[in-house]
PDB file of C-alpha atoms in Angstrom:
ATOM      1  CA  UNK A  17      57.415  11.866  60.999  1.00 49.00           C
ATOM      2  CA  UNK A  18      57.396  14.678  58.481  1.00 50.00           C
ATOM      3  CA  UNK A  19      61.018  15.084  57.014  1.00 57.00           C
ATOM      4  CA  UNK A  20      59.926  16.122  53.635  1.00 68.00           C
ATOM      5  CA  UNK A  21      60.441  19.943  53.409  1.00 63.00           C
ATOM      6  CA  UNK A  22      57.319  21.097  51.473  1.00 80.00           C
ATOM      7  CA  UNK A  23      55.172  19.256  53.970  1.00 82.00           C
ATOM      8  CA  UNK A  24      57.123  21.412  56.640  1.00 85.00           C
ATOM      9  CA  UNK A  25      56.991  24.396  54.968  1.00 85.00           C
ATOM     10  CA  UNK A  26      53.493  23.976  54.870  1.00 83.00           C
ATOM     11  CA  UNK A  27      52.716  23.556  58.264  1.00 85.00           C
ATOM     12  CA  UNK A  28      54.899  26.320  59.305  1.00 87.00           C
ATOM     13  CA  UNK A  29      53.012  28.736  56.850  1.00 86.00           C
ATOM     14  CA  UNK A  30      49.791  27.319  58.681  1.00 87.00           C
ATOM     15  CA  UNK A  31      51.165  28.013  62.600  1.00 89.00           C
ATOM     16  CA  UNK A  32      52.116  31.730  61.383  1.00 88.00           C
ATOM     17  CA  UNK A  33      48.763  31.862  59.852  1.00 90.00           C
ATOM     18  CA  UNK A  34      47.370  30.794  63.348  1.00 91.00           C
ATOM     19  CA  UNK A  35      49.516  33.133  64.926  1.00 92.00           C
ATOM     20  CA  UNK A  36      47.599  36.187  65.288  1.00 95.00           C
ATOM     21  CA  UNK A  37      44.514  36.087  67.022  1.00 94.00           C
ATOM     22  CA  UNK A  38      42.522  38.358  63.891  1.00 96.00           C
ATOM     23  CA  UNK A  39      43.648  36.353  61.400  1.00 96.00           C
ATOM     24  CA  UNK A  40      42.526  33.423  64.251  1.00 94.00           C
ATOM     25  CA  UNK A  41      39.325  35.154  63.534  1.00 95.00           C
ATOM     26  CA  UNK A  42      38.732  35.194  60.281  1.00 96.00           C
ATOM     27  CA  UNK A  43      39.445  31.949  59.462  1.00 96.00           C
ATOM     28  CA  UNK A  44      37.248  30.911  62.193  1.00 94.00           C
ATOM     29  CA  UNK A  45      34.617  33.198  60.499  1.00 96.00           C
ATOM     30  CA  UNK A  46      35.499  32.001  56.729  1.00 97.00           C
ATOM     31  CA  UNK A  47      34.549  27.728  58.593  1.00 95.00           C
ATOM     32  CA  UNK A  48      30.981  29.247  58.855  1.00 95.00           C
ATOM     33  CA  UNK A  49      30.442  30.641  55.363  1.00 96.00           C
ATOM     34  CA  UNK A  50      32.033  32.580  53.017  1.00 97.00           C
ATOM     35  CA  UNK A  51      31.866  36.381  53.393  1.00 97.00           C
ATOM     36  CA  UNK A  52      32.514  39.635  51.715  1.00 97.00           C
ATOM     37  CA  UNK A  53      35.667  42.277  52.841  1.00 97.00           C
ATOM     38  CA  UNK A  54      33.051  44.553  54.723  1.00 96.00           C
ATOM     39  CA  UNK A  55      30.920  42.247  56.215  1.00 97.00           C
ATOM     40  CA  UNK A  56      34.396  40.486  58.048  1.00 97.00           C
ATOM     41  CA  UNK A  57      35.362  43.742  59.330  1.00 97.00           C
ATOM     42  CA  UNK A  58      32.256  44.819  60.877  1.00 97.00           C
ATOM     43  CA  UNK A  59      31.672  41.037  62.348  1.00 96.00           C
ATOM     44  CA  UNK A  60      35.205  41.187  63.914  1.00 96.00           C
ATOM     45  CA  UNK A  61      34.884  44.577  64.835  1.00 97.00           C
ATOM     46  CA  UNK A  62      38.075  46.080  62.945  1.00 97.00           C
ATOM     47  CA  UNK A  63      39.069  48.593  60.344  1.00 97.00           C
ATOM     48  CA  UNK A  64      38.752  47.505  56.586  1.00 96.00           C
ATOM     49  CA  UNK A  65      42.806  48.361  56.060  1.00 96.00           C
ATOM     50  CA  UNK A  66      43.808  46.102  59.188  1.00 97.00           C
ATOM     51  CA  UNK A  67      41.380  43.580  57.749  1.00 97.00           C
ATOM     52  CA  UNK A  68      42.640  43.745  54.435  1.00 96.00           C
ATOM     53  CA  UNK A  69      46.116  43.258  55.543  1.00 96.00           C
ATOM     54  CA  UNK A  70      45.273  40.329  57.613  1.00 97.00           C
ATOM     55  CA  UNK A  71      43.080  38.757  54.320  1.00 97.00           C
ATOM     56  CA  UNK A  72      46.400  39.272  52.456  1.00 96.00           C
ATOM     57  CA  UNK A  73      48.744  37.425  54.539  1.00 94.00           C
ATOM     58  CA  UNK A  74      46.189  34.125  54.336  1.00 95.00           C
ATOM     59  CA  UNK A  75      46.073  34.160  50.720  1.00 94.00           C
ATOM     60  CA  UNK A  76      49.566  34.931  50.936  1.00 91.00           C
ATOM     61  CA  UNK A  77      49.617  31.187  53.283  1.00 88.00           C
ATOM     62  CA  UNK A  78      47.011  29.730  50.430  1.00 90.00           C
ATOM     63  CA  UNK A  79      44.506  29.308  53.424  1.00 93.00           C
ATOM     64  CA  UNK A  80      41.757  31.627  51.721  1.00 96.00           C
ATOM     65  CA  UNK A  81      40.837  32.791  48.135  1.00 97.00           C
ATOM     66  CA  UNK A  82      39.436  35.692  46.623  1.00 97.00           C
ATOM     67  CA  UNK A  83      36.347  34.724  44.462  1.00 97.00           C
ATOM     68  CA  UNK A  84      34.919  37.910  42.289  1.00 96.00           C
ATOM     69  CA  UNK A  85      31.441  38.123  42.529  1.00 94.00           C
ATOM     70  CA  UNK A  86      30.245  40.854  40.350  1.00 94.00           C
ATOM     71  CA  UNK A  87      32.010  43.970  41.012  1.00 95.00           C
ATOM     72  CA  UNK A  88      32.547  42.794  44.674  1.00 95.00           C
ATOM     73  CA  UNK A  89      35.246  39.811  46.093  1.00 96.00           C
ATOM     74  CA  UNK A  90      33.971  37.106  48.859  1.00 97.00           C
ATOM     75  CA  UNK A  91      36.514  35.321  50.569  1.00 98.00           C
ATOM     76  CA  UNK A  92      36.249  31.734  51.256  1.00 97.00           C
ATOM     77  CA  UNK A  93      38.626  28.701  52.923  1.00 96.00           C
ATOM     78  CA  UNK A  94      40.615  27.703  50.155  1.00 94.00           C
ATOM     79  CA  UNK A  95      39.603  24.139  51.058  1.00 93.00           C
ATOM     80  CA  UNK A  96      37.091  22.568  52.652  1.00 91.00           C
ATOM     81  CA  UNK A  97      39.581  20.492  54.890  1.00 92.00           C
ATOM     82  CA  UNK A  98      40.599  23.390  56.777  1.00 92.00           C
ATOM     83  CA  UNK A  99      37.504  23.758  58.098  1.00 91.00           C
ATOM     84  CA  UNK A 100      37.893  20.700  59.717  1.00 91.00           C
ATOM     85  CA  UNK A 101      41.071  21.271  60.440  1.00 90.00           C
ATOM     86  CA  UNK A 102      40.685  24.050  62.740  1.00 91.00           C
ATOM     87  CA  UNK A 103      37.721  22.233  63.933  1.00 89.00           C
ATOM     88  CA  UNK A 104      40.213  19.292  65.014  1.00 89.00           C
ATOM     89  CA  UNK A 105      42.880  21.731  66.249  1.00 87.00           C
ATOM     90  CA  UNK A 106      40.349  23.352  68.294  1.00 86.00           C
ATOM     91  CA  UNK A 107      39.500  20.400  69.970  1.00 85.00           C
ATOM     92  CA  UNK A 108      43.175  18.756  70.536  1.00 83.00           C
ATOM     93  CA  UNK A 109      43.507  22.565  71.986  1.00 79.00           C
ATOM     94  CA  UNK A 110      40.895  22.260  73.837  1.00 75.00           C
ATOM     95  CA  UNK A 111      42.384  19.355  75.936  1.00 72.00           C
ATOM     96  CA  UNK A 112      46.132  20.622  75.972  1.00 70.00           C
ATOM     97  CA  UNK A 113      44.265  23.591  77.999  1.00 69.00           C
ATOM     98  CA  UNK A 114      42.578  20.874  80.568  1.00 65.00           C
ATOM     99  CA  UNK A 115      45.894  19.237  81.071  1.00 59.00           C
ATOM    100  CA  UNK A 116      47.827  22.286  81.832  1.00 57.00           C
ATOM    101  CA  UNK A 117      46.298  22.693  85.068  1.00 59.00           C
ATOM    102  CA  UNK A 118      47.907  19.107  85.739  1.00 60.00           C
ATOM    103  CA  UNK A 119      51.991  20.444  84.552  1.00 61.00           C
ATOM    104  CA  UNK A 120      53.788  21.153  87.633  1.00 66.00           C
ATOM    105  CA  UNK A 121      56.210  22.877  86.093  1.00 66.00           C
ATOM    106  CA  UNK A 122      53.839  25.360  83.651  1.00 62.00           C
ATOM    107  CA  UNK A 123      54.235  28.321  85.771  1.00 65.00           C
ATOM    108  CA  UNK A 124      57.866  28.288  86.568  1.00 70.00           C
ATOM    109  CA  UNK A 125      59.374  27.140  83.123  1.00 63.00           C
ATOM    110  CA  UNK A 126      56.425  28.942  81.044  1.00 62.00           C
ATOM    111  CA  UNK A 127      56.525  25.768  79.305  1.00 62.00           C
ATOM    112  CA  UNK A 128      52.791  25.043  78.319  1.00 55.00           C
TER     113      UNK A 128
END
C-alpha cells in the first residue's frame, strides 16, 4: 500500500496527466518515437497553441522533456518506463472495459 506522500503525489500528477484525452495522445504518440512541436500537432490534428499548452502541463507532471536539437526542440518520454507503463495501463484498461459489461450495477450507480 502506498502511504508515503511523494509516491502519491506522483501518481496523482500521472492520473491528471492521463486525464485529458490530447494529452492521452501525445504521450501515446511520444511511446512511438520522439517528435518535434509541429509534427505532434499535425499528427493529432490540433492547433500548435493548444498543443503547446498540453506539452507544458506534461513537463509540468515530469512525464516528457524538451531536448534542443539545433535551433528546433523534440519532445520525448522522460523515461523509458512510461512507455511501458501506458503500455501496461492500456492493457489492465483494456480488461476493466470487458468486465464492465458483467457490473450490474454500472448503469444505475455510474460506478464503472
Amino acid at each position: 500500500m502506498l502511504t508515503i506522500a511523494p509516491d502519491i503525489e506522483v501518481l496523482a500528477r500521472f492520473g491528471r496527466a492521463l486525464a485529458d484525452p490530447i494529452r492521452c495522445r501525445l504521450l501515446l504518440a511520444l511511446r512511438e518515437a520522439p517528435a518535434h512541436p509541429a509534427d505532434l500537432a499535425d499528427r493529432l490534428g490540433i492547433s500548435r497553441t493548444r498543443l503547446s499548452n498540453h506539452l507544458a502541463c506534461l513537463r509540468d507532471c515530469g512525464l516528457v522533456v524538451a531536448v534542443p536539437v539545433g535551433r528546433r526542440t523534440r519532445y520525448e518520454l522522460a523515461d523509458e518506463r512510461l512507455g511501458h507503463a501506458l503500455d501496461d495501463l492500456r492493457t489492465a484498461v483494456v480488461a476493466v472495459e470487458t468486465d464492465r459489461a458483467t457490473c450490474k450495477d454500472a448503469a444505475e450507480k455510474d460506478c464503472c
